[in-house]
Short mmCIF file of C-alpha atoms and ligand atoms in Angstrom, two decimals:
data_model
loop_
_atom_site.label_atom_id
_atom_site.label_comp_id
_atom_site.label_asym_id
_atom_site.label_seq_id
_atom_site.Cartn_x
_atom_site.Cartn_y
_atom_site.Cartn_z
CA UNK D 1 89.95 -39.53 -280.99
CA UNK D 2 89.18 -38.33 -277.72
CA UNK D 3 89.13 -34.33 -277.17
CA UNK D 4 91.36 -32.44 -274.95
CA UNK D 5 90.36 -29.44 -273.27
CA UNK D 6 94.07 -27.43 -272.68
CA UNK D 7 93.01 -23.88 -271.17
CA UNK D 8 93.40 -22.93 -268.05
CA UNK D 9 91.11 -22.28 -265.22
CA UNK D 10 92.97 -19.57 -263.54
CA UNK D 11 93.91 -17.53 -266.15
CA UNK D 12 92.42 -14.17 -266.19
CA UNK D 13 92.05 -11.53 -269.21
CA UNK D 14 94.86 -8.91 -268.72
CA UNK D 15 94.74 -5.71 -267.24
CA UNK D 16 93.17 -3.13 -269.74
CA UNK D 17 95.81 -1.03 -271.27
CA UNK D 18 93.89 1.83 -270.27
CA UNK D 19 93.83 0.48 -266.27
CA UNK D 20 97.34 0.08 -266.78
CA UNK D 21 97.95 3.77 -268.05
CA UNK D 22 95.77 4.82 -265.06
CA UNK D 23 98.27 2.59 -262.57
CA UNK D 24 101.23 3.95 -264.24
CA UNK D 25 100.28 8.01 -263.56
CA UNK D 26 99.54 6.87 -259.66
CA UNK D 27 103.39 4.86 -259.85
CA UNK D 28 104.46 8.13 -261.71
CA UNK D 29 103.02 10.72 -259.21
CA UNK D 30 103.36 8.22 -256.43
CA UNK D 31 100.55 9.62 -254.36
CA UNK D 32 99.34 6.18 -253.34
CA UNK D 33 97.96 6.54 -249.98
CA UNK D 34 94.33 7.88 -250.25
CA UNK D 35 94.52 11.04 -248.48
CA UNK D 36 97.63 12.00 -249.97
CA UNK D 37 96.85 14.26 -252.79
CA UNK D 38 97.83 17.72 -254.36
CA UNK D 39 95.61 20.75 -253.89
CA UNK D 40 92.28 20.56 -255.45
CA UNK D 41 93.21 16.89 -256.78
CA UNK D 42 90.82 14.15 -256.11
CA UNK D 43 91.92 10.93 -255.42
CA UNK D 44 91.59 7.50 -257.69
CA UNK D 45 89.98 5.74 -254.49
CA UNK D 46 87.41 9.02 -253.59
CA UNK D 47 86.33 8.58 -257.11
CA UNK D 48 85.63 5.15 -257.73
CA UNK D 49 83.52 5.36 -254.52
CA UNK D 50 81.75 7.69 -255.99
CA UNK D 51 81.49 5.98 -259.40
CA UNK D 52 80.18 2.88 -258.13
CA UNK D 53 77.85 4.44 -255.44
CA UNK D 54 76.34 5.72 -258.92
CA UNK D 55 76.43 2.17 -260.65
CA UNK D 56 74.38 0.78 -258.02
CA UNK D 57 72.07 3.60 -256.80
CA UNK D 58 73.74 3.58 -253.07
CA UNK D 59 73.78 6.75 -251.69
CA UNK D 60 77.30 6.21 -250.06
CA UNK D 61 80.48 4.18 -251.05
CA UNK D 62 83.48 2.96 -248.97
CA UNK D 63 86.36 1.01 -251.05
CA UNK D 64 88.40 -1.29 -248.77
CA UNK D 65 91.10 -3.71 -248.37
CA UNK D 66 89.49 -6.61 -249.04
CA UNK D 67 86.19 -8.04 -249.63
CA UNK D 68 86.14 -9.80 -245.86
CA UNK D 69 87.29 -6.47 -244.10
CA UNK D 70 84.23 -5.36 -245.92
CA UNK D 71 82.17 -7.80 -244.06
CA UNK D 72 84.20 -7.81 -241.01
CA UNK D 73 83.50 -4.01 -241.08
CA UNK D 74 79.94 -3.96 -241.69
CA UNK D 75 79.34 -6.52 -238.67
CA UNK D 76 81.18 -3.88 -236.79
CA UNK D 77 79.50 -0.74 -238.06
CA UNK D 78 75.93 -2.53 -237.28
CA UNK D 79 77.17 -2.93 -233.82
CA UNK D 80 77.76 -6.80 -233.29
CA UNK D 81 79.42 -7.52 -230.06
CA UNK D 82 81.89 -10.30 -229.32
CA UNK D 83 79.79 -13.46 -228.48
CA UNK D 84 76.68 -12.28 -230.68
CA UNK D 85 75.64 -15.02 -232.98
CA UNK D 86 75.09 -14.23 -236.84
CA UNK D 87 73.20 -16.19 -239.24
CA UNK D 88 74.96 -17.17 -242.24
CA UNK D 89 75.04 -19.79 -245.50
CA UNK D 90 76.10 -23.05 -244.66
CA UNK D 91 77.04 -23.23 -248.30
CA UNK D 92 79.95 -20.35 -248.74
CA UNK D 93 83.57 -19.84 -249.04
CA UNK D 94 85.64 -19.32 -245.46
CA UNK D 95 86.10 -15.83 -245.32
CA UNK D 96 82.35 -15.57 -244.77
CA UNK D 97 82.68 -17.08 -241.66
CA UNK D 98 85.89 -15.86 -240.46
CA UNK D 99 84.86 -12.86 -240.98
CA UNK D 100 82.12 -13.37 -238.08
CA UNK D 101 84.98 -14.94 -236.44
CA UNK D 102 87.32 -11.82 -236.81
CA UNK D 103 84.88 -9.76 -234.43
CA UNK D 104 84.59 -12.74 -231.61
CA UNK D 105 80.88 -13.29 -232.90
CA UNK D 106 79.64 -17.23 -233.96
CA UNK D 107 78.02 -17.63 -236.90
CA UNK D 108 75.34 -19.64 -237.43
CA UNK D 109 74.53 -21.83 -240.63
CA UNK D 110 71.62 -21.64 -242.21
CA UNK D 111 71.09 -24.53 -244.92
CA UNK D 112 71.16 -24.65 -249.33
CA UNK D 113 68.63 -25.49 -251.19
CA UNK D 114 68.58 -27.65 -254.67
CA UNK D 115 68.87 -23.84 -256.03
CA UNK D 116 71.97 -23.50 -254.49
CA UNK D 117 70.29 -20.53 -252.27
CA UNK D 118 69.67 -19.93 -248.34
CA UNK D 119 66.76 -22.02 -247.78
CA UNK D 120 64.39 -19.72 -246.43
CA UNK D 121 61.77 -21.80 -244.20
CA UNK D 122 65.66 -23.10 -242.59
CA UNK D 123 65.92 -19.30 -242.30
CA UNK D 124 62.89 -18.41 -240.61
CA UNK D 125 62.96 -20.92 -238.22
CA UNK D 126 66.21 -19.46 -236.60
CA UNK D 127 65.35 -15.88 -237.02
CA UNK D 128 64.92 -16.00 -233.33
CA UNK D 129 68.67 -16.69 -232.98
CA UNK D 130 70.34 -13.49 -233.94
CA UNK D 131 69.20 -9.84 -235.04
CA UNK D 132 72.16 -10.54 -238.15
CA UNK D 133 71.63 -12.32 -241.20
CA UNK D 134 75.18 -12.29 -243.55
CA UNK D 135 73.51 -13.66 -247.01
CA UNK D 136 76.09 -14.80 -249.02
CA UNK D 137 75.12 -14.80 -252.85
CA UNK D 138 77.38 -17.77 -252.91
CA UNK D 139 78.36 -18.60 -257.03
CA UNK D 140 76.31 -15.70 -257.96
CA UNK D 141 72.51 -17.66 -257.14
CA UNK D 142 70.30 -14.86 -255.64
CA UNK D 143 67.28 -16.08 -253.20
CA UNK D 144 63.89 -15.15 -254.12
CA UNK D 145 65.30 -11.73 -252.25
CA UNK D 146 61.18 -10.67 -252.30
CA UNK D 147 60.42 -13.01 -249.40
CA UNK D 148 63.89 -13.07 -247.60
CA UNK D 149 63.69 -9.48 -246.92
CA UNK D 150 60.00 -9.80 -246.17
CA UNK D 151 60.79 -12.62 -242.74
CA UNK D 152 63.84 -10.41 -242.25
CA UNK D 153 61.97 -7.48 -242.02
CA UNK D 154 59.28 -8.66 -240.23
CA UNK D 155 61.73 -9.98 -237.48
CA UNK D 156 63.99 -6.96 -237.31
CA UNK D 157 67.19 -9.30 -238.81
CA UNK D 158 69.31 -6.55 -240.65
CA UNK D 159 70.76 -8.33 -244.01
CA UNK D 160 73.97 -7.60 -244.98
CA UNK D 161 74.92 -8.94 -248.26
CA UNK D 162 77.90 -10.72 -249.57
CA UNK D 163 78.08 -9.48 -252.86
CA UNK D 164 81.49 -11.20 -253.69
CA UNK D 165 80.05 -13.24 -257.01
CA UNK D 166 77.03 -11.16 -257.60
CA UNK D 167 78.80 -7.32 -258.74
CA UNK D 168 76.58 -6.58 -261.37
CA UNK D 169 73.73 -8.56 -261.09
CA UNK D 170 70.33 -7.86 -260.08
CA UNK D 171 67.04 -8.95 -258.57
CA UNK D 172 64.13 -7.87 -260.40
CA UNK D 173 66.28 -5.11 -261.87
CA UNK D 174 67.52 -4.14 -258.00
CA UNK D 175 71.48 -4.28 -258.04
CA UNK D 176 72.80 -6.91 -255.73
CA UNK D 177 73.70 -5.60 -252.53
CA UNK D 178 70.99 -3.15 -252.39
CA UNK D 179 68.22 -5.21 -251.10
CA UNK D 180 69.91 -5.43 -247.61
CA UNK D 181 71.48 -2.36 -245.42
CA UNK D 182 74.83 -3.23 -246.29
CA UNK D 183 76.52 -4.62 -249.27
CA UNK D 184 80.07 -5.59 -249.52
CA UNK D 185 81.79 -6.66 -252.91
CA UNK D 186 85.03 -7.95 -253.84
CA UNK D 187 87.82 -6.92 -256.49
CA UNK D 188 90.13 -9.60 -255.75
CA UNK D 189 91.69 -11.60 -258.74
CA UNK D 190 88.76 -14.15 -258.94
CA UNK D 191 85.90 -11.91 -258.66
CA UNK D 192 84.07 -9.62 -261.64
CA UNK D 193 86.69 -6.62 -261.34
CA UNK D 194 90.18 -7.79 -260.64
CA UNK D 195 93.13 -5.26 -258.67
CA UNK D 196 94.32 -8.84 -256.86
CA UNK D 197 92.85 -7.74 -253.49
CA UNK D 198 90.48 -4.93 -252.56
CA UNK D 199 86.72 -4.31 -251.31
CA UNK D 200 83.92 -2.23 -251.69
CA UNK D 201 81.02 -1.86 -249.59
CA UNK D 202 77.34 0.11 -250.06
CA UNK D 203 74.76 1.26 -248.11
CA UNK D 204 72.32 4.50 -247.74
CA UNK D 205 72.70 4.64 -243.65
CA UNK D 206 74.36 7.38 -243.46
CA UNK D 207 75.92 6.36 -239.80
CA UNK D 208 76.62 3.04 -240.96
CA UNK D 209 78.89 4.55 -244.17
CA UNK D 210 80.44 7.31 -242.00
CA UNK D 211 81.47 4.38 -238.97
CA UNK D 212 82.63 2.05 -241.75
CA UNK D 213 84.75 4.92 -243.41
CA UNK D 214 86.41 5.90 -239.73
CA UNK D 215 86.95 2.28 -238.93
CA UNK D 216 88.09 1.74 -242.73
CA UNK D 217 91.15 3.90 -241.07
CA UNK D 218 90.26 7.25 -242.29
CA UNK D 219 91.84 9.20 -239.09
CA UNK D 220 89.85 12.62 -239.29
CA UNK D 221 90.40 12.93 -243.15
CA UNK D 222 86.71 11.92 -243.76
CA UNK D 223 86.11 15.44 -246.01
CA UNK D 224 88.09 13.74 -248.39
CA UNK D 225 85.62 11.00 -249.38
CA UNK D 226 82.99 11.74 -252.56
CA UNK D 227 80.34 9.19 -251.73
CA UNK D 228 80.27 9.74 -247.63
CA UNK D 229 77.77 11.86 -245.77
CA UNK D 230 78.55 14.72 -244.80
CA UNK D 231 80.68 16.18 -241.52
CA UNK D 232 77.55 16.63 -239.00
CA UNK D 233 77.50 12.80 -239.20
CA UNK D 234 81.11 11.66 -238.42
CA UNK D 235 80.63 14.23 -235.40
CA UNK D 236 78.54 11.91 -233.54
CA UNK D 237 80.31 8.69 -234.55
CA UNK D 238 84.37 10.03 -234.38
CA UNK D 239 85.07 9.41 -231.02
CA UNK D 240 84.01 6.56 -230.19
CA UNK D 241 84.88 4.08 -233.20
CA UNK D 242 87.62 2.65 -233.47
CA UNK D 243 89.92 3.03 -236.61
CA UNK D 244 90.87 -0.75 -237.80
CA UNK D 245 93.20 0.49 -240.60
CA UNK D 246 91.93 -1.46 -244.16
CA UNK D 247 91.72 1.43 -246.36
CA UNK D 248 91.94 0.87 -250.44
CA UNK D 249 95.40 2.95 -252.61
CA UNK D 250 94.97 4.65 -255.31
CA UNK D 251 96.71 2.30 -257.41
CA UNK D 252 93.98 -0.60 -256.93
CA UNK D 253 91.29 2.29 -257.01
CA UNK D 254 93.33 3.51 -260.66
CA UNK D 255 93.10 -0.24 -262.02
CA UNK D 256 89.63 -0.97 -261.28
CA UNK D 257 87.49 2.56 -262.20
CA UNK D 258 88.01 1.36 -266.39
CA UNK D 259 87.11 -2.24 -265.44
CA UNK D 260 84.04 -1.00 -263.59
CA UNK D 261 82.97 0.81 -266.79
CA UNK D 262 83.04 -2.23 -268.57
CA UNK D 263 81.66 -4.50 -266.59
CA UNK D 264 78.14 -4.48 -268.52
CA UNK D 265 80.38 -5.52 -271.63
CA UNK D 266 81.81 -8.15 -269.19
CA UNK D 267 78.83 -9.66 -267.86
CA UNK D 268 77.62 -10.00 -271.25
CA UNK D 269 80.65 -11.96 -272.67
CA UNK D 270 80.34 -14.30 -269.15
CA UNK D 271 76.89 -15.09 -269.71
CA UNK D 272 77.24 -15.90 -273.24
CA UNK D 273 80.09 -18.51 -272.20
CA UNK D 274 77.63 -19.69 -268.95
CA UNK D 275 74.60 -20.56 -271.58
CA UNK D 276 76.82 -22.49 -274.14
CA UNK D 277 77.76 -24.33 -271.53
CA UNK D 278 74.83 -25.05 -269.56
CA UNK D 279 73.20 -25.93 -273.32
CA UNK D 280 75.86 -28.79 -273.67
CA UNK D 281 75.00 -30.42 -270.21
CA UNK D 282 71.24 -29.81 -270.28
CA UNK D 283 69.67 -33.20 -270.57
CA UNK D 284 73.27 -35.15 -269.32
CA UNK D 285 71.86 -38.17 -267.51
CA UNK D 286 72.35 -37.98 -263.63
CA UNK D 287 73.31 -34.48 -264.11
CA UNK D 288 71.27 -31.80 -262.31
CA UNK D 289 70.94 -28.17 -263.88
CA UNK D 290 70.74 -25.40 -261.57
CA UNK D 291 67.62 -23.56 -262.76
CA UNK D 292 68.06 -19.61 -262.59
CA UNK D 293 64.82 -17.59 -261.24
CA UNK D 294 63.09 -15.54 -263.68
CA UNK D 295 63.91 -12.57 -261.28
CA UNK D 296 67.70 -13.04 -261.16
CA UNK D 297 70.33 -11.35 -263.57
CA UNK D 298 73.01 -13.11 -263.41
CA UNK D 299 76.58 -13.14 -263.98
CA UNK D 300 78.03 -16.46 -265.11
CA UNK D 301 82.05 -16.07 -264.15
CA UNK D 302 80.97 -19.84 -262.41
CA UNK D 303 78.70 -22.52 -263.15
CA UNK D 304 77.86 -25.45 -261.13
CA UNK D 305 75.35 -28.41 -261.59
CA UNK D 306 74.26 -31.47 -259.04
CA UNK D 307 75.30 -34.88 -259.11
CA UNK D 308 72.66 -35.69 -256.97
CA UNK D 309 72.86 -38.64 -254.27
CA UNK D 310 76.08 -40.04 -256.33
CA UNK D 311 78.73 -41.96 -254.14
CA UNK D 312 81.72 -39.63 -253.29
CA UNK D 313 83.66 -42.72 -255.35
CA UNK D 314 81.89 -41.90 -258.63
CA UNK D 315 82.06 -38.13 -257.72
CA UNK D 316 85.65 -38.52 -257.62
CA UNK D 317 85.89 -40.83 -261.14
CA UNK D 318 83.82 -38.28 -262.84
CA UNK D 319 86.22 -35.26 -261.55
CA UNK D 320 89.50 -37.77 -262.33
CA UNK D 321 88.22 -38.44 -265.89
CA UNK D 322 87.17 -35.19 -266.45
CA UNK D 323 90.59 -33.52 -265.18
CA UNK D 324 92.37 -35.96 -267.74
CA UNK D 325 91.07 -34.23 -270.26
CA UNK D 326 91.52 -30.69 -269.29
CA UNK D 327 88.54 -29.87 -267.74
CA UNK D 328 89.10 -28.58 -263.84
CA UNK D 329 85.54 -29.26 -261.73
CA UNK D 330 86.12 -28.17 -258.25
CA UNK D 331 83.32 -30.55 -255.42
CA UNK D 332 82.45 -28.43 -252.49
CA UNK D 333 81.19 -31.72 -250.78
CA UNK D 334 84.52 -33.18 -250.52
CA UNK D 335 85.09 -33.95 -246.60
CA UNK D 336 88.24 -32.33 -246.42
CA UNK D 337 89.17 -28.58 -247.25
CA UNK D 338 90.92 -28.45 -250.41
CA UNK D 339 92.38 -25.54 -252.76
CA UNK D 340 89.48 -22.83 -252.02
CA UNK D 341 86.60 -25.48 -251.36
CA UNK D 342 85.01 -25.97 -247.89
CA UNK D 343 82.29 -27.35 -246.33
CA UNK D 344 80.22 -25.85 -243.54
CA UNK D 345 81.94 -28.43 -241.12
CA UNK D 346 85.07 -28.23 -241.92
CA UNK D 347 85.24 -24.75 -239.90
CA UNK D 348 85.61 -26.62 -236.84
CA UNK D 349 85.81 -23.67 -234.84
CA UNK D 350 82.12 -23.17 -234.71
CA UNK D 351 79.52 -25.24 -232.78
CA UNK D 352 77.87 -26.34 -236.09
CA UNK D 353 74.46 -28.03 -235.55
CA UNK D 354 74.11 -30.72 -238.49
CA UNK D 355 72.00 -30.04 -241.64
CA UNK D 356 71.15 -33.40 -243.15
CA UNK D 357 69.54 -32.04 -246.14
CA UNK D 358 72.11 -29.50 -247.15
CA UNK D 359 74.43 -31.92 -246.56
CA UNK D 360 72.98 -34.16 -249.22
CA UNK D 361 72.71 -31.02 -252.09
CA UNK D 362 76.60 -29.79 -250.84
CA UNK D 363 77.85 -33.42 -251.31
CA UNK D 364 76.27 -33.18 -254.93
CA UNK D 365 77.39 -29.65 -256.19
CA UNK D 366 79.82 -29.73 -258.87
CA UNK D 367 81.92 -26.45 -259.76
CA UNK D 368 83.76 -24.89 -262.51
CA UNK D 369 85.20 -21.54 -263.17
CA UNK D 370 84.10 -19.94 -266.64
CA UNK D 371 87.14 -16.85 -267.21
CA UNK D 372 86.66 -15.01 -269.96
CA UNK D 373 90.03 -16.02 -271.31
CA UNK D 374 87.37 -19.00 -272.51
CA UNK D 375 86.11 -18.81 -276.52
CA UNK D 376 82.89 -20.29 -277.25
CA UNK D 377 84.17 -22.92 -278.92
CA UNK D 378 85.80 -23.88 -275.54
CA UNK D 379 82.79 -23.90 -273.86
CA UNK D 380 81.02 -25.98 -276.22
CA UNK D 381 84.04 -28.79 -276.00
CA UNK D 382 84.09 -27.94 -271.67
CA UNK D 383 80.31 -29.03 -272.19
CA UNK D 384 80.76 -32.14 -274.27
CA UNK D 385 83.86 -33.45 -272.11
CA UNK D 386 81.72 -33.31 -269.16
CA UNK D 387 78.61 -35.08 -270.42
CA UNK D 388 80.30 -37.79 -271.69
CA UNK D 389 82.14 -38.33 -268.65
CA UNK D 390 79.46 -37.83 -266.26
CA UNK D 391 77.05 -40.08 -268.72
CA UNK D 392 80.05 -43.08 -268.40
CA UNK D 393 80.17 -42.95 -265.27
CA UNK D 394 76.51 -42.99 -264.39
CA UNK D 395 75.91 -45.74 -267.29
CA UNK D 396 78.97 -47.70 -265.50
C1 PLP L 401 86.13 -14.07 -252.34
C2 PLP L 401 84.98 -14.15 -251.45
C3 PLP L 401 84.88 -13.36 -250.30
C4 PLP L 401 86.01 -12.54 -249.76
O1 PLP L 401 86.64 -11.73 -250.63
P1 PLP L 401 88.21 -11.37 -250.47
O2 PLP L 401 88.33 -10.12 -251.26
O3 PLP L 401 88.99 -12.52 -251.01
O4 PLP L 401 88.45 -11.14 -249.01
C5 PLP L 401 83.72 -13.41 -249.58
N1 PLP L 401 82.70 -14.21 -249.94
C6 PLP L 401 82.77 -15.02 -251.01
C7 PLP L 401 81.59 -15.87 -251.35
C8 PLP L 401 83.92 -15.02 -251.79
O5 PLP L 401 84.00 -15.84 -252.85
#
């Protein structure tokens, strides 16, 4: 008898009942604007700033609409002018990109490695290009962040990281997003902590936080924030930036402070489900693992693996077999744009150079969403559906 995966991809674990308690006395008060709040109250959204400045060790926190406007706002804070160029991952997801766009800047792509990470001589050798390096942590792989920061450094590139699958994970014990000056996180559906669309973004430049809170769309409410600096700072910066309105309610903020505090728990119950899998494919003929760094804690919410220098046709018969029994792989290397896949060059409205050999490791990365909604058991029959379809396939 052949075996049947039947969960689904998309499907999320529910809202903790005590998130939804927390939503419920926002709805109930229905004080949902951030600077709307009763004497001596503080706001859902001023306190999970403050709470996650904490979890990371950032000195300030601004929460946001959206994990681009994050981005989009910390190109703006660092001061990047319309027709700048900023160097970026060819391998990412497209708000990366538009957010560069958003501002009237170009990116430019930097190439993947085999590790699924910026590929760092690539890197260095267009350092000259731009004093703005966007690193996107695409899938959750880190860099070896030890020498990116040292060529970044050393060429006066400021790093801002895109944090949007790496919340809660850590180089050498480092949080995410607190290697570079900026780092901006997601809370999106899709992403580790889950109010269907909001941001977050760190940092410990304390003109950099208070310009990203005014252009957040504070007005001149600023006092009202836990994890900004303090008044003497927005005086120099008030007048002259502009206020792009993309704050964060206090009924996301009121979802997302429990699932914050649980995210540990969370990353613990991903990885468990990433390393059963990975355990059924290791050794899978054809089939490339995607080695993680000694360095790197990860969190496994995604894995991927290589089907390296396969024909798109058997890419495609592996993917049909395997999505005939249940099992949903997503190809970024696909020519055209589909569902939330992309390729580099399919954002056609940037002068892309070509990057042969990224091109060869995108056209070979396989990907699959691991929700938590996932037993073990799942993941060990995920694992076995895909071998044996990937092993036919090669065999054939
Ligand atoms: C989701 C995502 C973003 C953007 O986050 P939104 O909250 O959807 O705007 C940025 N980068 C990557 C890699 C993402 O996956």
């Amino acid at each position: 008898m052949t075996e049947k995966f039947t969960g689904n991809f998309t499907q999320q674990e529910p809202i903790p009942d005590e998130a939804i308690e927390a939503a419920l006395a926002v709805l109930r008060h229905g004080r949902l604007h951030r600077y709307n709040v009763s004497p001596g109250e503080l706001a859902e959204t001023a306190l999970l700033e403050q709470e996650f400045a904490a979890q990371t060790g950032a000195k300030y926190c601004l929460a946001v609409s959206s994990g681009g406007y994050a981005l989009a706002t910390a190109l703006r804070a660092i001061g990047v002018q319309p027709g700048d160029t900023v160097l970026t991952n060819a391998f990412t997801l497209a708000p990366v990109p538009g957010a560069i766009a958003s501002i009237g800047a170009k990116p430019v792509f930097v190439g993947v490695t085999e590790a699924l990470t910026i590929d760092l001589d690539d890197l260095e050798s267009k350092l000259d290009q731009s004093d703005v390096l966007m690193l996107s942590h695409m899938r959750g792989h880190l860099c070896d962040m030890d020498r990116l920061m040292q060529i970044c450094d050393a060429a006066g590139v400021a790093v801002i990281e895109d944090c949007a699958h790496t919340m809660g994970a850590a180089w050498r014990g480092q949080k995410s997003g607190r290697q570079g000056v900026i780092g901006c996180y997601s809370c999106q559906t899709y992403k580790h902590i889950n109010s269907g669309e909001g941001g977050l973004l760190i940092t410990d430049d304390e003109e950099l936080a208070a310009k990203a809170t005014v252009l957040s769309g504070s007005y001149m409410l600023y006092e009202r924030h836990l994890a900004a600096p303090g008044p003497e700072v927005f005086e120099r910066i008030k007048y002259t930036t502009p206020n792009v309105s993309g704050r964060m309610d206090n009924l996301r903020a009121a979802i997302l402070r429990p699932q914050l505090r649980n995210l540990e728990q969370q990353i613990d119950r991903w990885n468990e489900r990433y390393v059963e899998i990975e355990k059924g494919l290791r050794g899978t003929p054809g089939l490339t693992i995607v080695e993680r760094p000694e360095a790197e804690t990860y969190v496994g919410s995604s894995i991927q693996f290589l089907l390296l220098d396969w024909s798109p046709e058997r890419i495609a018969l592996v993917m049909q077999r395997c999505a005939a029994r249940g099992v949903d792989l997503k190809w970024f290397g696909g020519a055209e744009p589909t569902g939330f896949t992309s390729r580099y060059d399919s954002w056609r409205y940037v002068e892309s150079a070509p990057l042969p050999a990224s091109d060869r490791i995108l056209s070979g990365i396989m990907d699959m969403r691991v929700p938590l909604t996932f037993s073990l058991d799942d993941c060990r029959l995920i694992a076995r559906i895909i071998r044996t379809e990937v092993g036919a396939v090669f065999q054939s």
